[in-house]
């Protein structure tokens, strides 16, 4: 999902709270991988330094979510 948090609207304020709850971070961007039950299994706060680093995050998140 993509959560918009940068406008001063009630919806964005809710999105901001959800992002913080899920990722334990107020950083944008923040990426969270969830398992099929909706549990957060891995978080990547901030921007990826390299494509390879982000791909590894995705692979690890997939592995954890598939267990």
Coordinates of N, CA, C and O in Angstrom, one line a residue, residues 12 16 27 30 33 43 51 57 60:
X12 N -4.6 11.9 5.9 CA -3.1 11.8 6.0 C -2.6 11.7 7.4 O -1.7 11.0 7.7
X16 N -0.4 8.7 8.7 CA 0.9 8.9 9.4 C 0.9 8.1 10.7 O 1.9 7.5 11.0
X27 N 9.8 8.2 9.4 CA 10.6 8.4 8.2 C 9.8 8.2 6.9 O 9.1 7.2 6.8
X30 N 9.1 4.8 4.1 CA 9.3 3.7 5.0 C 8.6 2.5 4.3 O 7.4 2.6 3.9
X33 N 7.0 -5.0 5.0 CA 6.5 -6.2 4.3 C 5.7 -6.9 5.4 O 6.2 -7.1 6.5
X43 N 11.0 -4.2 8.1 CA 10.8 -2.8 7.8 C 12.1 -2.3 7.2 O 13.2 -2.6 7.7
X51 N 20.3 -0.3 -5.4 CA 19.2 -1.2 -5.9 C 19.4 -2.5 -5.3 O 18.4 -3.2 -4.8
X57 N 16.4 -6.6 0.7 CA 15.3 -6.4 1.7 C 14.1 -7.1 1.2 O 13.4 -7.8 2.0
X60 N 14.5 -10.9 1.6 CA 14.4 -11.3 3.0 C 13.0 -11.2 3.5 O 12.5 -12.1 4.2

